[in-house]
PDB file of C-alpha atoms and ligand atoms in Angstrom:
ATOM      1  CA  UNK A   1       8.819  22.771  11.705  1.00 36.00           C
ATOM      2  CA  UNK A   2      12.237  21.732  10.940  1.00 38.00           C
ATOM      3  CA  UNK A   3      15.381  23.954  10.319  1.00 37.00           C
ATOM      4  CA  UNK A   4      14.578  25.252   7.287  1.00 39.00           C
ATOM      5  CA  UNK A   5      11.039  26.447   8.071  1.00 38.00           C
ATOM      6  CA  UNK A   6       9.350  23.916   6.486  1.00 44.00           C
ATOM      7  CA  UNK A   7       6.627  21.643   7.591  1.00 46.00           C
ATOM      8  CA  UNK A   8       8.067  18.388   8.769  1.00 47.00           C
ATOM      9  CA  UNK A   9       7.967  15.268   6.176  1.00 51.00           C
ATOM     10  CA  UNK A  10       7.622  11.419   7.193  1.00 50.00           C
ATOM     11  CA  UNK A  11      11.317  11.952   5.428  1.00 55.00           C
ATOM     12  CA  UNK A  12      12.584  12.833   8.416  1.00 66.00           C
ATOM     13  CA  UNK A  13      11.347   8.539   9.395  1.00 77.00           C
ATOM     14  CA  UNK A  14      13.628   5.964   7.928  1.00 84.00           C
ATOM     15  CA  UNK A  15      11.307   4.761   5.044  1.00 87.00           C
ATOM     16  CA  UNK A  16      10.188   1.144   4.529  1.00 86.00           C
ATOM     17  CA  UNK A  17      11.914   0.795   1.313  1.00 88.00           C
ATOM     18  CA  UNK A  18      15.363   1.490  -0.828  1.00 84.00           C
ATOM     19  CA  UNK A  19      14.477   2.937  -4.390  1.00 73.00           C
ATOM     20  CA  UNK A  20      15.235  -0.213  -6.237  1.00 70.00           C
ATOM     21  CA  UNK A  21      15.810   1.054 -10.290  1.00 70.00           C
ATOM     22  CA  UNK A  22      15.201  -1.349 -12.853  1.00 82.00           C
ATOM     23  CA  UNK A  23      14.402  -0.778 -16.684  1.00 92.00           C
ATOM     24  CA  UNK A  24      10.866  -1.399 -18.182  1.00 96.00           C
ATOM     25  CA  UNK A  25      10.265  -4.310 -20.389  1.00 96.00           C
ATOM     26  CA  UNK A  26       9.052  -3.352 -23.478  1.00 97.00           C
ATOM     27  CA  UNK A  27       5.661  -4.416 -22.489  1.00 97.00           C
ATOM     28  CA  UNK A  28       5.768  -2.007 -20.013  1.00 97.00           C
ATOM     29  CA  UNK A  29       7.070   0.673 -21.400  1.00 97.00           C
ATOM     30  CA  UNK A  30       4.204   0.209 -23.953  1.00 97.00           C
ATOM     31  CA  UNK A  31       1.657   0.182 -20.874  1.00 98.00           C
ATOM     32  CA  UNK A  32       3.240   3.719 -19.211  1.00 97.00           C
ATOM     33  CA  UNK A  33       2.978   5.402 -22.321  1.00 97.00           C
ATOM     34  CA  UNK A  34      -0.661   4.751 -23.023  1.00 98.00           C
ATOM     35  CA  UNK A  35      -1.920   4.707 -19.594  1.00 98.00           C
ATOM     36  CA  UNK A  36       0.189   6.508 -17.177  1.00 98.00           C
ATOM     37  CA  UNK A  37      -0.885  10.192 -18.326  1.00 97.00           C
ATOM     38  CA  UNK A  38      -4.850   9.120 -17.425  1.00 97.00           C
ATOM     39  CA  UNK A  39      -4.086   6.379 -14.675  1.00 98.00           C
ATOM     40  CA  UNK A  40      -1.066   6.997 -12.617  1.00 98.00           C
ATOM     41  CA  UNK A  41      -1.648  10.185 -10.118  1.00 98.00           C
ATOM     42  CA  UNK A  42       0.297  13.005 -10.877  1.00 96.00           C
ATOM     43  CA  UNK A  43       1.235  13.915  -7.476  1.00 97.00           C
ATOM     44  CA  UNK A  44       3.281  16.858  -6.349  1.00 97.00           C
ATOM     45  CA  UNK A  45       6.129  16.373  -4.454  1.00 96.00           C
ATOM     46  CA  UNK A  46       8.012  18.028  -2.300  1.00 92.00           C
ATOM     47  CA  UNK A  47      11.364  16.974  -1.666  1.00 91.00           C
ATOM     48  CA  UNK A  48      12.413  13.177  -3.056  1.00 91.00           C
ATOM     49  CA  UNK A  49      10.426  11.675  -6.214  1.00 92.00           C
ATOM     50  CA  UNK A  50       8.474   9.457  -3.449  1.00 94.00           C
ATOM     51  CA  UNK A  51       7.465  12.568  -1.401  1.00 95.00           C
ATOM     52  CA  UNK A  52       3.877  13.952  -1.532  1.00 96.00           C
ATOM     53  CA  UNK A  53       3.562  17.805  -0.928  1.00 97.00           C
ATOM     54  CA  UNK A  54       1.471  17.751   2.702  1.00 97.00           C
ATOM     55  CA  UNK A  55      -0.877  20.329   0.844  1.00 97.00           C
ATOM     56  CA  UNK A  56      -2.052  18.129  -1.916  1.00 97.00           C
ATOM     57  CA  UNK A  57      -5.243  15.939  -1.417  1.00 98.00           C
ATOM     58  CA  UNK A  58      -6.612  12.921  -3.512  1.00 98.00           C
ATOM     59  CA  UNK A  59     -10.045  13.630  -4.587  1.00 98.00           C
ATOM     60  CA  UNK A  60     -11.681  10.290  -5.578  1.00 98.00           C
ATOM     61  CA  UNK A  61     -14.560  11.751  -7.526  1.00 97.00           C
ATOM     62  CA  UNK A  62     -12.506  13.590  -9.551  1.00 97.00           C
ATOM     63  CA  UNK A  63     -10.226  10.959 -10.301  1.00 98.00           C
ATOM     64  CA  UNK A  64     -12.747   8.172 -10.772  1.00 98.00           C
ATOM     65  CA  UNK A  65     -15.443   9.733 -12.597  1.00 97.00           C
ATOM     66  CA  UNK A  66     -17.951   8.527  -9.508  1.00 98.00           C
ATOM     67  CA  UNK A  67     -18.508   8.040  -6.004  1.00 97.00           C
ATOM     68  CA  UNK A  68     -17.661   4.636  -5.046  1.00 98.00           C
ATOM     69  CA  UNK A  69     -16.206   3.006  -2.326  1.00 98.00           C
ATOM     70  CA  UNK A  70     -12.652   3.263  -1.579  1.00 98.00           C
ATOM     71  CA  UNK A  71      -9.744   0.225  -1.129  1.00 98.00           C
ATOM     72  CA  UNK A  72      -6.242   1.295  -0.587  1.00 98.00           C
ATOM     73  CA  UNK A  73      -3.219  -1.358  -1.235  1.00 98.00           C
ATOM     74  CA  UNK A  74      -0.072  -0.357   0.608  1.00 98.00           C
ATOM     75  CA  UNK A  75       2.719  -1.509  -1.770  1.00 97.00           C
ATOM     76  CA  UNK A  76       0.889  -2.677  -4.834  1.00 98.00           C
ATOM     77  CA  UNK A  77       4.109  -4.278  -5.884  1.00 97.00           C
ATOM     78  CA  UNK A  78       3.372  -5.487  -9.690  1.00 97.00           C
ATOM     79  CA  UNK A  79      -0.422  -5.252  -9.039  1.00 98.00           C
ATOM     80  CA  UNK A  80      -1.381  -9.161  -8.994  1.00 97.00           C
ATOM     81  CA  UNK A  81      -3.885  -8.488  -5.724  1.00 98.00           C
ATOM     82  CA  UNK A  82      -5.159  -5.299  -6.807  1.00 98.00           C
ATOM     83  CA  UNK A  83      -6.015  -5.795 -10.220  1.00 98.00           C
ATOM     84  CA  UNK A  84      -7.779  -9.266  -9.594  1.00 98.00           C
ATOM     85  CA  UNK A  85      -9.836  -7.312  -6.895  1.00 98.00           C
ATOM     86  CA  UNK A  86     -11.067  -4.729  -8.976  1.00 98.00           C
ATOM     87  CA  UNK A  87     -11.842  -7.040 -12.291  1.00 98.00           C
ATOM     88  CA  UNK A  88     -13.748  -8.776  -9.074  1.00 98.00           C
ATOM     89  CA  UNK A  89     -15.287  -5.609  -8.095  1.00 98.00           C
ATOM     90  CA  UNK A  90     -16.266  -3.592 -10.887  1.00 98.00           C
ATOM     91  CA  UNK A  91     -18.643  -1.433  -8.671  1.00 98.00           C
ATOM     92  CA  UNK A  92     -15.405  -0.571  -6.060  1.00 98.00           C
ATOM     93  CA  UNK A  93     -12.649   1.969  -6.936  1.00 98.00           C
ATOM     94  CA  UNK A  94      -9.008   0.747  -6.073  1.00 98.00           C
ATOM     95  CA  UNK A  95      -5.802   3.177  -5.229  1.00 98.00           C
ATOM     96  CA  UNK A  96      -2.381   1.351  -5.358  1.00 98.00           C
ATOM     97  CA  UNK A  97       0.138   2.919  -3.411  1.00 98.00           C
ATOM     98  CA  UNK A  98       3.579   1.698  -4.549  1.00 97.00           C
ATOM     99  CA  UNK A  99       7.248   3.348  -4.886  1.00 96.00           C
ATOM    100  CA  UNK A 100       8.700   0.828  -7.371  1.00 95.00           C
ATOM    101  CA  UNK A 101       7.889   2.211 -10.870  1.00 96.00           C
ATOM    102  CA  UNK A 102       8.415  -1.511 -12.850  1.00 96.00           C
ATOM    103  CA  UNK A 103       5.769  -2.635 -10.177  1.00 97.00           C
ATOM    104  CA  UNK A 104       3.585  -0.143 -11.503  1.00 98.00           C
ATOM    105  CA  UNK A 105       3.936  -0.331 -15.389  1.00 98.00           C
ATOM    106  CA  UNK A 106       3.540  -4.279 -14.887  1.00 98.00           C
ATOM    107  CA  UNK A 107       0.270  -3.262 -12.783  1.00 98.00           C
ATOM    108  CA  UNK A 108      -0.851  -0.901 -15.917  1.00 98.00           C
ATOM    109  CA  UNK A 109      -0.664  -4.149 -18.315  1.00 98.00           C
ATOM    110  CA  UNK A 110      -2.353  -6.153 -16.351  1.00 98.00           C
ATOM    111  CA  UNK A 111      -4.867  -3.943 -16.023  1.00 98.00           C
ATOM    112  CA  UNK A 112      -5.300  -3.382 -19.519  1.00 97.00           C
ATOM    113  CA  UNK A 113      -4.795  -7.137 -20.437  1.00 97.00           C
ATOM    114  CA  UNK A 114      -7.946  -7.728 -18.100  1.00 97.00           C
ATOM    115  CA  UNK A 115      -9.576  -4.148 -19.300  1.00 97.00           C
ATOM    116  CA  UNK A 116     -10.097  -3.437 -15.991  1.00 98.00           C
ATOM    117  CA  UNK A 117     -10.794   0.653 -15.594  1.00 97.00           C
ATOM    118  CA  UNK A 118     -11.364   0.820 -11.648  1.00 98.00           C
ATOM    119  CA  UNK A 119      -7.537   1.277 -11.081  1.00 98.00           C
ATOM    120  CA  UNK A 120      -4.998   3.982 -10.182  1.00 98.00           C
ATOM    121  CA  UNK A 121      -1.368   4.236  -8.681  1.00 98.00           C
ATOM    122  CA  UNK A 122       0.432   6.738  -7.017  1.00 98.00           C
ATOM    123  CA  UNK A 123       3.938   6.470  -6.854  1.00 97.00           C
ATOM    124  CA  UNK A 124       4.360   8.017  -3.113  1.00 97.00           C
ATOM    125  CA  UNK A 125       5.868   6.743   0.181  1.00 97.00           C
ATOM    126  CA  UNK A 126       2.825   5.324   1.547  1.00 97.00           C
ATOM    127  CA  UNK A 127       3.528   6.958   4.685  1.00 97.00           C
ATOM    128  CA  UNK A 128       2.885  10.413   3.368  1.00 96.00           C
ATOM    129  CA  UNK A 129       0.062   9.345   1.128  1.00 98.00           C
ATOM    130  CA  UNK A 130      -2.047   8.555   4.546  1.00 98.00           C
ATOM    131  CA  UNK A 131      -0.545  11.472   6.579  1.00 98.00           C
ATOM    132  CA  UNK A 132      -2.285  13.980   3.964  1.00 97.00           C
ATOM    133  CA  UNK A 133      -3.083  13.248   0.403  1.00 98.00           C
ATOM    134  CA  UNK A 134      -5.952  10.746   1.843  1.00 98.00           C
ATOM    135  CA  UNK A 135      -8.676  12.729   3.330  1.00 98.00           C
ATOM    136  CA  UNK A 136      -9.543  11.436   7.170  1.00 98.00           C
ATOM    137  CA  UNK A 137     -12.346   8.712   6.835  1.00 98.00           C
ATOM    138  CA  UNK A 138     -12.337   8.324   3.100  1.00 98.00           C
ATOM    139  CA  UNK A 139     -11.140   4.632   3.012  1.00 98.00           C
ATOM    140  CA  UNK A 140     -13.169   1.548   2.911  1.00 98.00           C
ATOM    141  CA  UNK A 141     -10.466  -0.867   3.483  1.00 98.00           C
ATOM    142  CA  UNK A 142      -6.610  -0.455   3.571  1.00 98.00           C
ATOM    143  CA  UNK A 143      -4.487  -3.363   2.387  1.00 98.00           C
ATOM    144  CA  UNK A 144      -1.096  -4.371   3.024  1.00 98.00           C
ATOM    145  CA  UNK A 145       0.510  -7.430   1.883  1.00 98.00           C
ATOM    146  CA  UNK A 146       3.370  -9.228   2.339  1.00 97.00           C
ATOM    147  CA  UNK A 147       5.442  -5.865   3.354  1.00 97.00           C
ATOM    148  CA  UNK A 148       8.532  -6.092   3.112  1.00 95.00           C
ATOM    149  CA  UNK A 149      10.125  -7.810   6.088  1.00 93.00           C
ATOM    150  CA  UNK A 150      13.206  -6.358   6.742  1.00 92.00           C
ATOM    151  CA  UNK A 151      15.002  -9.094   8.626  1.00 90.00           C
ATOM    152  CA  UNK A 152      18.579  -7.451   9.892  1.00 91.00           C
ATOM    153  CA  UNK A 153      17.960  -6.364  13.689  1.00 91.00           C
ATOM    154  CA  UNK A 154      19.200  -2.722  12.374  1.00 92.00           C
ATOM    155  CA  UNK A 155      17.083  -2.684   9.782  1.00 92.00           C
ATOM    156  CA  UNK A 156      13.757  -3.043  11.865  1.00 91.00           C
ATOM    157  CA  UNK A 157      13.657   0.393  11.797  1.00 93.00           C
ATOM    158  CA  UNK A 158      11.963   0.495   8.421  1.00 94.00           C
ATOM    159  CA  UNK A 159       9.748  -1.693   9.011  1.00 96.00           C
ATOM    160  CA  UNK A 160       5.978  -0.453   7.992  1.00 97.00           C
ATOM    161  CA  UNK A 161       3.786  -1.886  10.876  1.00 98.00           C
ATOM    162  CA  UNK A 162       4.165   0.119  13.737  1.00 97.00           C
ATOM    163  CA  UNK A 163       2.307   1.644  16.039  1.00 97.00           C
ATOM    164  CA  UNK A 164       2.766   5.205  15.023  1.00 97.00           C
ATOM    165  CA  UNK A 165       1.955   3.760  11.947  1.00 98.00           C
ATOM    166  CA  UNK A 166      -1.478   2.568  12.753  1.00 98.00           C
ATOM    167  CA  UNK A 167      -2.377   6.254  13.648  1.00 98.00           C
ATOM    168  CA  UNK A 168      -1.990   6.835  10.493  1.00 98.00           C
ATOM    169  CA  UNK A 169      -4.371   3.810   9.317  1.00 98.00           C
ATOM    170  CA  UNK A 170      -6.821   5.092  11.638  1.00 98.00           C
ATOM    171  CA  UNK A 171      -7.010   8.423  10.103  1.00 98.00           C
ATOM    172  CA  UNK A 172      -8.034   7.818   6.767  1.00 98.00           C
ATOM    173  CA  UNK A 173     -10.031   4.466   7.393  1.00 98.00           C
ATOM    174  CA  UNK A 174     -14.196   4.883   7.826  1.00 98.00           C
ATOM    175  CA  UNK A 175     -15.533   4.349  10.993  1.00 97.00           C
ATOM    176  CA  UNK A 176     -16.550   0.947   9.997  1.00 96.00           C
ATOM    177  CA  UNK A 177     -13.811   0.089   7.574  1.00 98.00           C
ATOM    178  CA  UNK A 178     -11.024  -2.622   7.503  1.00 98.00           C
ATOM    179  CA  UNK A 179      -7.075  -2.715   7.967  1.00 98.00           C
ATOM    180  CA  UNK A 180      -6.029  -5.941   6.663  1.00 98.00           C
ATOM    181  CA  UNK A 181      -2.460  -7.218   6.596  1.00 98.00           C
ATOM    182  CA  UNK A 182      -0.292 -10.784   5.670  1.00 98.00           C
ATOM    183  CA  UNK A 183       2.552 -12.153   6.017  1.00 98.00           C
ATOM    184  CA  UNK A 184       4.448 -15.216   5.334  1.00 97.00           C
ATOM    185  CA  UNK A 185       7.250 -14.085   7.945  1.00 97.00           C
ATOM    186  CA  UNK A 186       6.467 -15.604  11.435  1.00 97.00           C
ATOM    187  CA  UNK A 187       8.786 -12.694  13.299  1.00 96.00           C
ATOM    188  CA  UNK A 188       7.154 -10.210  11.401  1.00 97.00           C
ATOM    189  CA  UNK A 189       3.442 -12.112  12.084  1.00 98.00           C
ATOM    190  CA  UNK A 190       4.906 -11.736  15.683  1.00 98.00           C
ATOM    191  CA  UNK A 191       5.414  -8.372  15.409  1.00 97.00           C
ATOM    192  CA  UNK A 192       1.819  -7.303  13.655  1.00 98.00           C
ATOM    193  CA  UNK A 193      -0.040  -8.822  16.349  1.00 98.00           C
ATOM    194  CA  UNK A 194       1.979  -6.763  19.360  1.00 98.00           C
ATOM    195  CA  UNK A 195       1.726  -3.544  17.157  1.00 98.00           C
ATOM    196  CA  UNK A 196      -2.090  -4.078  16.733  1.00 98.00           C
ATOM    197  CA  UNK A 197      -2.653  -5.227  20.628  1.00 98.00           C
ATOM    198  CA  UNK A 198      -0.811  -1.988  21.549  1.00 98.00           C
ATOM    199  CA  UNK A 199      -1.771   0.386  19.590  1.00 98.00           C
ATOM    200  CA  UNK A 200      -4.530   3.152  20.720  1.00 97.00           C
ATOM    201  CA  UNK A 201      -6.028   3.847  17.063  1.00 98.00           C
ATOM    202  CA  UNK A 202      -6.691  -0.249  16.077  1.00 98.00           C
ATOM    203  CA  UNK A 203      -8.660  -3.438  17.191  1.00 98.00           C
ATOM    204  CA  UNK A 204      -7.980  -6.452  15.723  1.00 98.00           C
ATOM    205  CA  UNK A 205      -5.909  -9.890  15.396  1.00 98.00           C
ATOM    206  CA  UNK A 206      -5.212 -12.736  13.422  1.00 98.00           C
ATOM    207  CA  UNK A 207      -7.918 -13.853  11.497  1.00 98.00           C
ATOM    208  CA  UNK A 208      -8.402 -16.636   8.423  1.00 98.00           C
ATOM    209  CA  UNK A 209      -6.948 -16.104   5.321  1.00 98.00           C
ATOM    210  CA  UNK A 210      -8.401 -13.141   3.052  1.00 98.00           C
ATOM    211  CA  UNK A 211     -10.530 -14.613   0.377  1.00 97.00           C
ATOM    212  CA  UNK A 212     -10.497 -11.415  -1.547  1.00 97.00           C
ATOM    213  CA  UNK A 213      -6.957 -11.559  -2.309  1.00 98.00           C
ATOM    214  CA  UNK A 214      -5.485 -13.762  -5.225  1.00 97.00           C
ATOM    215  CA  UNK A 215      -2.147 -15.643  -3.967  1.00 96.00           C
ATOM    216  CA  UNK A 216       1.010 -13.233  -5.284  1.00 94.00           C
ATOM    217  CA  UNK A 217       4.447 -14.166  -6.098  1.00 93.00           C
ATOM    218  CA  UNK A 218       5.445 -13.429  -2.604  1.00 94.00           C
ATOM    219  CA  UNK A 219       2.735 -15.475  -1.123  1.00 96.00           C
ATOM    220  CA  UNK A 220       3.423 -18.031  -3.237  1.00 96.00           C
ATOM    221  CA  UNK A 221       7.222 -17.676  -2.829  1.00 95.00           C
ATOM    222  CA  UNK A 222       6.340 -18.255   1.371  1.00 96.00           C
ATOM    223  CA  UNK A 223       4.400 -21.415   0.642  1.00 97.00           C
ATOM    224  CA  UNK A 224       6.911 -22.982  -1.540  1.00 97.00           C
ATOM    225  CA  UNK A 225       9.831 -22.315   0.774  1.00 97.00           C
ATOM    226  CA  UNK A 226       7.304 -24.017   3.665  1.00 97.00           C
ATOM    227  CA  UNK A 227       6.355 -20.693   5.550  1.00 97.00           C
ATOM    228  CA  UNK A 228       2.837 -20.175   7.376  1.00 98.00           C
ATOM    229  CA  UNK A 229       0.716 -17.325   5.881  1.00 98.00           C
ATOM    230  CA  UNK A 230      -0.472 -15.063   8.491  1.00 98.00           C
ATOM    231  CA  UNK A 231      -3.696 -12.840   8.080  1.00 98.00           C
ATOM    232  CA  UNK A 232      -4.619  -9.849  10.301  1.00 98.00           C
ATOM    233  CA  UNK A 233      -7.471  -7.246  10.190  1.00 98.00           C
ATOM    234  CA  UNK A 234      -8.201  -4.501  12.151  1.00 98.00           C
ATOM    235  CA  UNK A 235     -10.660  -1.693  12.493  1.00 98.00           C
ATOM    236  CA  UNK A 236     -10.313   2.103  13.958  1.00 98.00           C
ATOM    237  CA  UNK A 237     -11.012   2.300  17.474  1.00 96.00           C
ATOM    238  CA  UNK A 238     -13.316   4.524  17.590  1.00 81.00           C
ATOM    239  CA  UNK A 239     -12.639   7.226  20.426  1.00 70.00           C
ATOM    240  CA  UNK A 240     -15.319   7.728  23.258  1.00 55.00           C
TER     241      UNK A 240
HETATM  242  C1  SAM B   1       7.447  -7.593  -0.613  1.00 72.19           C
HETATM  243  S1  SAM B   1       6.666  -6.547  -1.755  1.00 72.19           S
HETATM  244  C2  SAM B   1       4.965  -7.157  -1.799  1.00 72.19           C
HETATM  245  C3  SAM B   1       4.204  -6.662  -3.005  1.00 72.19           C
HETATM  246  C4  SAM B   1       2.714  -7.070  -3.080  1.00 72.19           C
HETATM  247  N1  SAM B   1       1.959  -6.542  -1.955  1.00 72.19           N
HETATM  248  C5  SAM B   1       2.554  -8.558  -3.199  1.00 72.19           C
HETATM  249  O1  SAM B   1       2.072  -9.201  -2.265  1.00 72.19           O
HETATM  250  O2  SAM B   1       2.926  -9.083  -4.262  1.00 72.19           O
HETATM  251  C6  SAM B   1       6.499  -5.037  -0.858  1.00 72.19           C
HETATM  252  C7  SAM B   1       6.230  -3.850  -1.754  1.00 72.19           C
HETATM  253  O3  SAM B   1       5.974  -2.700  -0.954  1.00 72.19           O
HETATM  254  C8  SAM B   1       6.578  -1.560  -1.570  1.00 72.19           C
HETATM  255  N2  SAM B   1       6.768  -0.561  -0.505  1.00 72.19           N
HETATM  256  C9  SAM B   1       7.531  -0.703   0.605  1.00 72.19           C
HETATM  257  N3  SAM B   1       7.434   0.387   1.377  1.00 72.19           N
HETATM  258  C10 SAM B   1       6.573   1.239   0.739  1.00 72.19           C
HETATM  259  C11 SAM B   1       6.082   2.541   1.048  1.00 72.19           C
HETATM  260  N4  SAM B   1       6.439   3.175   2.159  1.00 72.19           N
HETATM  261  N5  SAM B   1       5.236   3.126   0.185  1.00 72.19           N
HETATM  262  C12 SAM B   1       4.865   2.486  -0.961  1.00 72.19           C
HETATM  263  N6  SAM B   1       5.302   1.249  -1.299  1.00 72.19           N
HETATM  264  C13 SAM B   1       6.138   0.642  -0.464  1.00 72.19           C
HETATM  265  C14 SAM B   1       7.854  -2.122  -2.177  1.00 72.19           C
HETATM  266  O4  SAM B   1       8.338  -1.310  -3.226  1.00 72.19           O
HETATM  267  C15 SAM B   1       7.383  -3.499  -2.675  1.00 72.19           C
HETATM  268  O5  SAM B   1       6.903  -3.440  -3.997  1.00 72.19           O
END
């Protein structure tokens, strides 16, 4: 509990991002206004417009019409990954957790220029989303790519990958399922690999390149400037 009686928020964390405005294209302003009511979550908050109230859980049946399995994307950014998984995947439901609202309008006309249905977005601090909105074990595979990399030493702070962080992975993965991270940044590559060798709630490493995922801007923005992509995957350790 914190000083004003309230249960404590990952707020109280510096966050892995900086709310980054930005108007909508016409495009997708078009897109938000059809789709957002029926395919963006409309998640209660409490505190910040990126906040998720800790009571609040995501209930995947309800929200997909079906019981399917689950893949999370951590940062969805405009949606390029996500989207080209689920057109791939007709038969798997898809949850893109992302905090930049342009990223998410462009993911709602992709989706509908590919009429792909198997799609939703929450706009919430990822953080939060897997602390409680996610119920414990409900996630097939969790995906992040290409976070962002904070360079400056004092910014390392935000970084996403950590091992606190992979607690949180850990609790809302299935026994069997699949953490799976890149990155075209070799300190950051460095620092993936120490936070999965340490970490109590993960087991995994580098592996090859995902084939499920379709090369984004940022991927592609690391191969033309002559960076290495670096792949990781990891599964919950499951506790004796
Ligand atoms: C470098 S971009 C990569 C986007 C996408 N994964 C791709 O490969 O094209 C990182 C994205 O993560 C989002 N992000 C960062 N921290 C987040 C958080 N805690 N919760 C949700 N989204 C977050 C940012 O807004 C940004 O869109």
């Amino acid at each position: 509990m914190n000083d004003s009686g309230d249960a404590p928020t990952y707020r109280s964390e510096p966050v892995s991002f900086t709310r980054r405005g930005g108007r909508l294209t016409e495009r997708q302003q078009r897109a938000w206004d059809d789709l957002a009511a029926s395919h963006v979550l409309a998640v209660p908050r409490h505190g910040p417009s990126t906040s998720v109230d800790p009571a609040h859980r995501f209930d995947p049946e309800a929200v997909f019409g079906r019981r399917a399995p689950l893949v999370v994307e951590i940062g969805s950014g405009r949606g390029e990954a996500l989207v080209a998984a689920a057109a791939a995947q007709p038969d798997v439901d898809f949850l893109g957790l992302e905090v930049y609202v342009p990223g998410v309008a462009q993911t709602l006309v992709t989706m509908r220029h590919q009429g792909v249905t198997n799609v939703r977005l929450a706009i919430v601090n990822a953080a939060e989303a897997l602390a409680t909105m996610l119920e414990p074990g409900s996630v097939r595979e969790l995906w992040t790519w290409f976070p962002d990399p904070w360079h400056k030493k004092r910014h390392h702070k935000r970084r996403l990958v950590t091992v606190p962080f992979t607690e949180l992975v850990a609790r809302v993965l299935e026994p069997q399922g699949v953490w799976r991270l890149a990155t075209d940044w070799e300190d950051y590559a460095e620092v993936m690999a120490e936070v999965i060798a340490a970490s109590p709630h993960v087991d995994g490493g580098p592996v090859e390149r995902f084939e499920g995922r379709v090369v984004t801007r940022f991927e592609n923005k690391g191969v033309a400037a002559g960076r290495t992509i670096h792949d990781f995957a990891a599964r919950p350790r499951l506790l004796a």
